[in-house]
Coordinates of C-alpha atoms in Angstrom, one line a residue:
M1 CA 70.7 1.9 89.5
N2 CA 74.0 3.5 90.3
G3 CA 76.8 2.6 87.9
K4 CA 74.4 1.1 85.3
W5 CA 74.8 3.9 82.8
L6 CA 73.9 1.6 79.9
C7 CA 70.8 2.5 78.1
R8 CA 68.9 -0.7 79.0
G9 CA 65.7 0.8 77.8
L10 CA 66.9 0.0 74.2
C11 CA 67.3 -3.6 75.1
A12 CA 63.6 -4.4 74.6
I13 CA 63.8 -3.1 71.0
W14 CA 67.0 -5.1 70.4
L15 CA 65.5 -8.3 71.8
L16 CA 62.4 -8.2 69.6
A17 CA 63.7 -6.7 66.4
G18 CA 63.5 -9.1 63.5
L19 CA 62.3 -12.2 65.4
P20 CA 60.3 -14.6 63.3
A21 CA 56.8 -15.6 64.5
A22 CA 58.0 -19.0 65.6
A23 CA 60.3 -17.3 68.1
F24 CA 57.6 -15.3 69.9
A25 CA 57.5 -17.6 72.9
A26 CA 61.2 -17.2 73.5
A27 CA 60.8 -13.4 72.9
D28 CA 58.1 -13.2 75.5
A29 CA 60.4 -14.7 78.1
L30 CA 63.1 -12.1 77.2
A31 CA 60.5 -9.3 77.2
Q32 CA 59.3 -10.4 80.7
A33 CA 62.9 -10.5 81.9
E34 CA 63.5 -7.0 80.5
Q35 CA 60.4 -5.7 82.3
Y36 CA 61.9 -7.1 85.6
M37 CA 65.2 -5.4 84.9
A38 CA 63.4 -2.1 84.1
A39 CA 61.7 -2.5 87.6
H40 CA 65.1 -3.1 89.2
D41 CA 64.1 -6.7 90.0
A42 CA 67.2 -8.4 88.7
K43 CA 66.7 -11.5 90.9
R44 CA 63.4 -12.3 89.2
A45 CA 64.9 -11.8 85.8
Y46 CA 67.8 -14.0 86.7
A47 CA 65.5 -16.7 88.0
L48 CA 63.5 -16.6 84.8
L49 CA 66.5 -16.8 82.4
K50 CA 68.9 -19.1 84.2
P51 CA 66.9 -22.3 83.7
Q52 CA 66.9 -21.6 79.9
E53 CA 70.7 -21.2 79.7
A54 CA 71.5 -24.7 78.5
Q55 CA 69.1 -24.4 75.5
R56 CA 69.7 -20.8 74.6
A57 CA 73.4 -20.0 75.4
G58 CA 75.1 -18.7 72.4
N59 CA 72.2 -16.4 71.4
P60 CA 73.7 -12.9 72.0
R61 CA 70.4 -11.3 72.9
F62 CA 69.7 -14.0 75.5
D63 CA 73.3 -14.0 76.9
Y64 CA 73.4 -10.2 77.3
L65 CA 70.2 -10.1 79.3
L66 CA 71.2 -13.1 81.4
G67 CA 74.6 -11.4 82.0
I68 CA 73.2 -8.1 83.3
A69 CA 70.6 -9.9 85.4
A70 CA 73.2 -12.2 86.9
L71 CA 75.5 -9.2 87.6
D72 CA 72.8 -7.1 89.3
A73 CA 71.5 -10.2 91.2
G74 CA 75.0 -10.7 92.8
H75 CA 76.4 -13.4 90.5
P76 CA 79.3 -11.7 88.8
T77 CA 81.1 -14.9 87.8
E78 CA 78.1 -16.2 85.9
A79 CA 77.7 -12.7 84.4
V80 CA 81.2 -12.9 83.0
F81 CA 80.5 -16.3 81.3
A82 CA 77.3 -15.0 79.7
L83 CA 78.8 -11.7 78.6
E84 CA 81.9 -13.4 77.2
R85 CA 79.6 -15.3 74.9
V86 CA 78.1 -12.1 73.7
L87 CA 81.5 -10.6 72.9
V88 CA 82.7 -13.7 71.1
A89 CA 79.7 -13.3 68.7
E90 CA 79.7 -9.5 68.7
P91 CA 83.1 -8.1 69.5
K92 CA 81.9 -4.5 69.0
N93 CA 79.0 -4.8 71.4
T94 CA 79.8 -1.8 73.6
L95 CA 76.9 -2.5 76.0
A96 CA 78.2 -6.0 76.7
R97 CA 81.8 -4.8 77.1
A98 CA 80.8 -2.1 79.6
E99 CA 78.9 -4.7 81.6
I100 CA 81.7 -7.2 81.7
A101 CA 84.0 -4.4 82.9
R102 CA 81.6 -4.0 85.8
A103 CA 81.5 -7.7 86.4
Y104 CA 85.4 -7.9 86.5
Y105 CA 85.3 -5.0 89.0
A106 CA 82.9 -6.9 91.2
L107 CA 85.2 -9.9 91.1
G108 CA 88.3 -7.8 92.1
E109 CA 89.9 -8.4 88.7
M110 CA 91.0 -4.8 88.4
K111 CA 93.4 -5.2 85.4
S112 CA 90.7 -6.8 83.2
S113 CA 88.1 -4.3 84.4
K114 CA 90.3 -1.4 83.5
Q115 CA 91.2 -2.7 80.1
E116 CA 87.5 -3.2 79.2
F117 CA 86.4 0.2 80.5
Q118 CA 89.2 1.9 78.5
T119 CA 88.1 0.1 75.4
V120 CA 84.5 1.2 75.9
K121 CA 85.6 4.8 76.6
K122 CA 87.2 4.9 73.1
E123 CA 84.0 3.9 71.4
G124 CA 82.4 7.4 71.7
V125 CA 79.9 6.7 74.4
P126 CA 77.6 9.4 75.9
K127 CA 79.1 12.0 78.2
Q128 CA 77.2 10.7 81.2
A129 CA 78.5 7.2 80.5
I130 CA 82.1 8.6 80.4
A131 CA 81.6 10.2 83.8
T132 CA 80.6 6.8 85.2
I133 CA 83.4 5.0 83.6
D134 CA 85.9 7.6 84.9
R135 CA 84.6 7.0 88.5
Y136 CA 85.3 3.3 88.0
L137 CA 88.7 3.9 86.5
N138 CA 89.6 6.3 89.4
A139 CA 88.5 3.6 91.9
I140 CA 90.6 1.0 90.0
G141 CA 93.5 3.4 89.9
R142 CA 93.5 3.8 93.7
T143 CA 93.5 0.1 94.1
A144 CA 96.1 -0.7 91.4
S145 CA 98.5 2.1 92.4
A146 CA 98.4 1.2 96.0
D147 CA 101.4 -1.0 95.9
H148 CA 103.5 1.0 98.3
T149 CA 103.0 2.6 101.7
T150 CA 101.1 5.9 101.7
V151 CA 101.4 8.4 104.5
H152 CA 99.2 11.4 105.0
G153 CA 99.0 14.0 107.7
Y154 CA 97.4 17.3 108.7
L155 CA 97.7 20.3 111.0
Q156 CA 94.9 22.6 111.9
A157 CA 94.1 25.6 114.2
T158 CA 90.6 26.6 115.4
L159 CA 89.6 29.9 116.9
G160 CA 86.1 30.2 118.4
H161 CA 83.6 31.0 121.1
D162 CA 81.8 28.4 123.2
T163 CA 78.7 29.4 125.1
N164 CA 79.1 26.5 127.5
V165 CA 82.7 25.2 127.8
N166 CA 81.9 22.8 130.6
S167 CA 78.5 21.6 129.4
G168 CA 77.0 22.8 132.6
P169 CA 73.3 23.4 133.4
G170 CA 71.8 26.9 133.2
I171 CA 70.7 26.9 136.9
D172 CA 72.4 28.1 140.1
S173 CA 70.6 25.8 142.5
V174 CA 68.9 22.5 142.6
A175 CA 66.4 20.7 144.9
L176 CA 67.5 17.3 146.1
P177 CA 64.6 14.8 146.8
A178 CA 67.0 12.6 148.8
F179 CA 67.2 15.5 151.4
G180 CA 63.5 16.2 151.5
G181 CA 63.7 18.7 148.6
A182 CA 66.2 20.9 150.3
I183 CA 67.8 23.5 147.9
F184 CA 71.5 23.3 147.3
N185 CA 73.5 26.0 145.5
L186 CA 75.8 24.9 142.6
N187 CA 79.4 26.1 142.7
A188 CA 80.8 28.2 139.9
G189 CA 82.4 25.2 138.2
S190 CA 79.2 23.3 138.0
T191 CA 77.1 25.8 136.0
G192 CA 77.5 26.6 132.4
V193 CA 80.1 29.3 131.5
S194 CA 81.1 30.8 128.1
D195 CA 84.6 31.5 126.9
N196 CA 86.8 32.0 123.8
F197 CA 89.1 29.2 122.8
L198 CA 92.0 28.2 120.6
T199 CA 92.5 24.5 119.5
L200 CA 95.5 23.0 117.8
D201 CA 95.1 19.6 116.1
G202 CA 97.4 17.3 114.1
G203 CA 97.4 13.8 112.9
I204 CA 99.1 11.2 110.7
N205 CA 97.9 8.0 109.0
A206 CA 99.6 5.3 107.0
V207 CA 98.3 2.5 104.8
R208 CA 100.4 -0.5 103.5
P209 CA 98.8 -2.7 100.9
L210 CA 99.6 -6.4 100.9
P211 CA 98.9 -9.1 98.3
G212 CA 95.3 -10.4 97.8
G213 CA 93.5 -7.1 98.4
V214 CA 94.6 -6.8 102.1
S215 CA 95.8 -3.6 103.6
I216 CA 97.2 -2.7 107.0
F217 CA 96.8 0.8 108.5
G218 CA 97.5 2.9 111.5
A219 CA 96.6 6.5 112.6
L220 CA 97.3 8.9 115.4
N221 CA 95.6 12.2 116.2
L222 CA 96.4 14.8 118.9
S223 CA 94.4 17.8 120.1
K224 CA 94.9 20.5 122.6
R225 CA 92.5 23.3 123.6
W226 CA 93.1 26.5 125.5
N227 CA 90.4 28.7 127.0
N228 CA 90.8 32.4 127.4
H229 CA 89.6 32.4 131.0
Y230 CA 88.4 29.0 132.3
N231 CA 91.6 27.0 132.1
E232 CA 90.2 24.3 134.4
F233 CA 88.0 23.2 131.5
E234 CA 90.8 23.0 129.0
A235 CA 90.7 19.7 127.2
S236 CA 93.2 17.6 125.2
Y237 CA 93.3 14.1 123.9
W238 CA 95.1 11.6 121.7
D239 CA 93.5 8.8 119.8
G240 CA 94.9 6.1 117.6
N241 CA 94.0 3.0 115.8
V242 CA 95.6 0.1 113.9
G243 CA 94.0 -2.6 111.8
A244 CA 93.6 -4.4 108.5
S245 CA 91.1 -4.4 105.7
F246 CA 90.3 -6.8 102.9
K247 CA 88.7 -5.6 99.7
R248 CA 87.2 -7.7 97.0
G249 CA 85.1 -6.1 94.3
Y250 CA 82.3 -4.2 95.9
E251 CA 83.0 -5.5 99.4
T252 CA 85.5 -4.2 102.1
Y253 CA 85.9 -5.8 105.5
T254 CA 87.8 -4.0 108.2
I255 CA 88.9 -4.9 111.7
G256 CA 91.0 -2.8 114.1
A257 CA 91.9 -1.8 117.6
Q258 CA 91.7 1.7 118.9
G259 CA 92.6 3.7 121.9
N260 CA 91.9 7.2 123.3
Q261 CA 93.0 9.2 126.3
F262 CA 91.2 12.3 127.3
F263 CA 92.7 15.0 129.6
L264 CA 91.0 17.8 131.5
H265 CA 93.3 20.6 132.7
D266 CA 96.2 18.4 131.8
K267 CA 95.0 15.6 134.1
T268 CA 93.8 12.2 132.8
Y269 CA 90.0 12.2 132.8
R270 CA 89.3 9.0 130.9
H271 CA 90.9 6.1 129.0
A272 CA 89.1 4.2 126.3
Y273 CA 90.5 1.1 124.6
G274 CA 88.6 -1.3 122.3
I275 CA 88.2 -3.1 119.0
Y276 CA 85.9 -2.6 116.0
G277 CA 84.8 -4.3 112.8
Q278 CA 83.1 -2.9 109.7
W279 CA 81.7 -4.2 106.4
T280 CA 81.2 -1.8 103.5
H281 CA 79.4 -2.5 100.3
E282 CA 79.7 -0.3 97.2
I283 CA 76.4 0.0 95.3
G284 CA 78.1 1.4 92.2
P285 CA 80.6 4.2 92.2
R286 CA 78.4 6.8 93.9
T287 CA 76.6 4.8 96.7
Q288 CA 77.8 2.7 99.6
T289 CA 76.3 1.0 102.6
S290 CA 78.1 -0.2 105.7
A291 CA 77.5 -1.9 109.0
Y292 CA 79.8 -1.9 112.1
V293 CA 80.3 -3.0 115.6
Q294 CA 82.4 -1.3 118.3
Y295 CA 83.5 -2.3 121.8
A296 CA 85.4 0.0 124.2
R297 CA 86.4 -0.3 127.8
L298 CA 86.0 3.1 129.6
T299 CA 88.1 3.8 132.7
Y300 CA 88.0 7.0 134.8
P301 CA 91.1 7.3 137.0
G302 CA 90.0 8.5 140.5
Q303 CA 86.3 7.9 139.6
H304 CA 86.2 4.2 139.1
V305 CA 82.5 4.1 140.0
R306 CA 82.0 5.5 136.5
D307 CA 83.9 2.7 134.7
A308 CA 81.9 1.0 132.0
D309 CA 82.1 -1.2 128.9
R310 CA 80.5 0.3 125.8
T311 CA 79.2 -1.7 122.9
V312 CA 77.6 -0.1 119.8
I313 CA 76.3 -1.6 116.5
G314 CA 75.1 0.5 113.6
A315 CA 74.6 0.9 109.9
A316 CA 75.2 3.8 107.5
Y317 CA 74.3 4.8 103.9
A318 CA 76.0 7.4 101.7
H319 CA 75.2 8.6 98.2
A320 CA 76.7 11.1 95.8
F321 CA 74.2 12.4 93.2
P322 CA 75.1 12.1 89.5
D323 CA 76.4 15.6 89.2
N324 CA 78.9 14.8 92.0
D325 CA 78.2 18.2 93.5
T326 CA 76.0 16.8 96.3
T327 CA 76.6 14.0 98.8
V328 CA 74.2 12.8 101.5
Y329 CA 74.6 10.3 104.3
A330 CA 72.6 8.8 107.1
S331 CA 73.3 6.3 109.9
A332 CA 71.5 4.7 112.8
Y333 CA 72.9 2.8 115.9
V334 CA 72.1 1.1 119.1
G335 CA 74.3 0.3 122.1
R336 CA 74.8 0.1 125.8
E337 CA 77.2 1.1 128.5
D338 CA 77.5 -1.6 131.2
E339 CA 78.8 -0.4 134.6
R340 CA 81.7 -2.4 136.0
E341 CA 81.2 -1.5 139.6
N342 CA 78.6 -3.3 141.7
D343 CA 75.4 -1.6 143.0
V344 CA 75.7 1.5 140.7
P345 CA 73.0 0.8 138.1
W346 CA 72.4 4.5 137.4
I347 CA 75.9 4.6 135.7
G348 CA 75.0 2.2 132.9
N349 CA 72.6 3.0 130.1
H350 CA 71.0 1.9 126.9
L351 CA 71.4 4.2 123.9
Y352 CA 70.2 4.6 120.4
G353 CA 70.6 7.3 117.9
V354 CA 70.6 8.6 114.3
K355 CA 72.8 10.9 112.3
A356 CA 72.4 12.6 108.9
G357 CA 74.1 15.1 106.8
A358 CA 74.8 16.6 103.4
Q359 CA 77.5 18.5 101.5
H360 CA 77.0 20.5 98.3
F361 CA 79.8 22.1 96.2
V362 CA 78.8 25.6 95.2
T363 CA 82.0 25.9 93.2
D364 CA 85.0 23.7 92.8
A365 CA 86.6 25.4 95.8
V366 CA 83.6 26.0 98.1
A367 CA 81.3 23.4 99.7
L368 CA 78.4 23.9 102.1
F369 CA 77.6 21.3 104.7
V370 CA 75.0 20.5 107.3
N371 CA 74.9 17.7 109.9
A372 CA 72.4 16.6 112.5
A373 CA 72.3 13.9 115.2
A374 CA 69.9 12.7 117.9
E375 CA 70.7 10.3 120.7
R376 CA 68.5 8.8 123.5
R377 CA 70.1 7.4 126.7
N378 CA 68.0 5.5 129.2
Y379 CA 69.9 4.8 132.4
G380 CA 69.6 1.6 134.4
G381 CA 68.7 2.7 137.9
E382 CA 67.5 5.5 140.2
E383 CA 69.8 8.5 140.8
P384 CA 70.6 8.3 144.5
F385 CA 70.2 12.1 145.2
F386 CA 67.3 12.7 142.8
L387 CA 65.4 9.5 143.4
T388 CA 64.5 9.1 139.7
T389 CA 65.8 7.1 136.8
R390 CA 67.7 9.4 134.4
H391 CA 66.7 9.8 130.7
D392 CA 68.6 12.1 128.4
T393 CA 67.8 13.1 124.8
Q394 CA 70.6 14.9 123.1
I395 CA 70.1 16.7 119.8
S396 CA 72.9 18.4 117.9
A397 CA 73.3 20.2 114.5
S398 CA 76.1 22.0 112.7
A399 CA 76.4 24.0 109.5
G400 CA 79.2 25.7 107.7
L401 CA 81.3 25.8 104.6
T402 CA 84.7 24.6 103.5
W403 CA 86.8 26.8 101.3
A404 CA 89.8 25.4 99.5
V405 CA 91.8 28.6 99.4
K406 CA 94.7 26.8 97.6
R407 CA 96.0 23.3 97.2
A408 CA 96.1 21.5 100.6
W409 CA 94.8 24.6 102.5
R410 CA 91.2 24.8 103.7
V411 CA 89.3 27.3 105.8
T412 CA 86.1 26.1 107.5
P413 CA 83.8 28.5 109.4
Q414 CA 80.9 26.6 111.2
I415 CA 78.4 26.8 114.0
T416 CA 77.4 23.9 116.2
W417 CA 74.4 23.7 118.4
I418 CA 73.8 21.1 121.2
N419 CA 70.8 20.6 123.3
D420 CA 70.8 17.9 126.0
D421 CA 67.3 17.5 127.6
S422 CA 67.5 15.5 130.8
N423 CA 65.0 14.8 133.5
V424 CA 67.8 15.2 136.1
A425 CA 68.4 19.0 136.3
I426 CA 72.2 19.0 136.6
Y427 CA 72.6 17.1 133.3
D428 CA 70.3 19.4 131.3
F429 CA 72.3 21.9 129.2
R430 CA 72.4 24.0 126.1
R431 CA 75.6 24.8 124.1
T432 CA 76.5 26.7 120.9
V433 CA 80.0 26.8 119.4
Y434 CA 81.1 29.3 116.8
A435 CA 84.5 28.4 115.2
V436 CA 86.8 29.0 112.2
T437 CA 89.3 26.4 111.3
L438 CA 92.5 26.7 109.1
R439 CA 93.7 23.3 107.9
R440 CA 96.8 22.2 106.0
D441 CA 97.0 18.6 104.6
F442 CA 100.3 16.9 103.8

């Protein structure tokens, strides 16, 4: 399991070495618990050993195994008690000291965790163990040093070509069943058109830690895009969020408010304001899982028939492999957009989707990445002109590389492909974007 660099395969030998024949029954229980631990079933090992604690506490071999079982089963306080007994009897037991460092980390006692990890590191442990310890120490350092407000920002410019700047269909005319199947020609602004573009982006975020593992934060991002020919499809936006997070050991809880305003040809196209909450759990220093819920109120000035309330819930997983060169992530979500106007059920929809991606460092300065996503939207009523209920399936993928040309400067060439398959012809489109981004972080 991630973060458990200790060579627990040696524990079985340690538990049984030198036991007299009279102790075989006790040894059998320890051996069974060790088998559970080897199978990553800490809860069964803990359930087996915990009832024996009153009779066997003080035996370093028993206390060590109880300690690691309690820690991996989610009982870090009990793990500390058991491992402290080991260290009282055997102060130089490096395995127990490393595990109690993890237990302190899980409890949010960063000072004690750091002290124990540093002690272990001085004992000449294997290289792989040192790498794991360093990841913990880095995480502790970020927490411990965050006693003042930190502010970060970025500026970036992107040049590229978009094969469908307005996400329009690839057809010139469409038959409308509501008019007996009569053919209507689409105007030039309704069909897909390609163009070159320039985008400028910038943002700033600040984090202020407070006592007790609480932090408050805020961020603001701005973006403006210019097209070479079709300026009526030029887009810009701002988005911001404020909130607070609480971290204790492996758990982080976040709640915030966010806002977004999207402009099309310098005119407000949509407002979105809402709240969100997220829970993140670290499964060791290289793996984390999270769950979240988001709510946003969507308003379209001048097109209030499209106004809707959007709610999404989802979960995500991310893992960095032991060499730290490769990271993968995956997420899944479900949600709905509920129309706010009466008698327009075709505006609202139920949605669900998945996302996945990976990044691999080829060198210290160059990383390759790939991302993919799929979303299904089922709308709530019959389209009035097409006399059918709309269903969309959107699939997208992107790939590229990030090159850190020097400190704080990055160049990112990438390609993005989007395919929206809809049973209503005017919403069906294909789009490919080729882009190169230059970014400066502050």
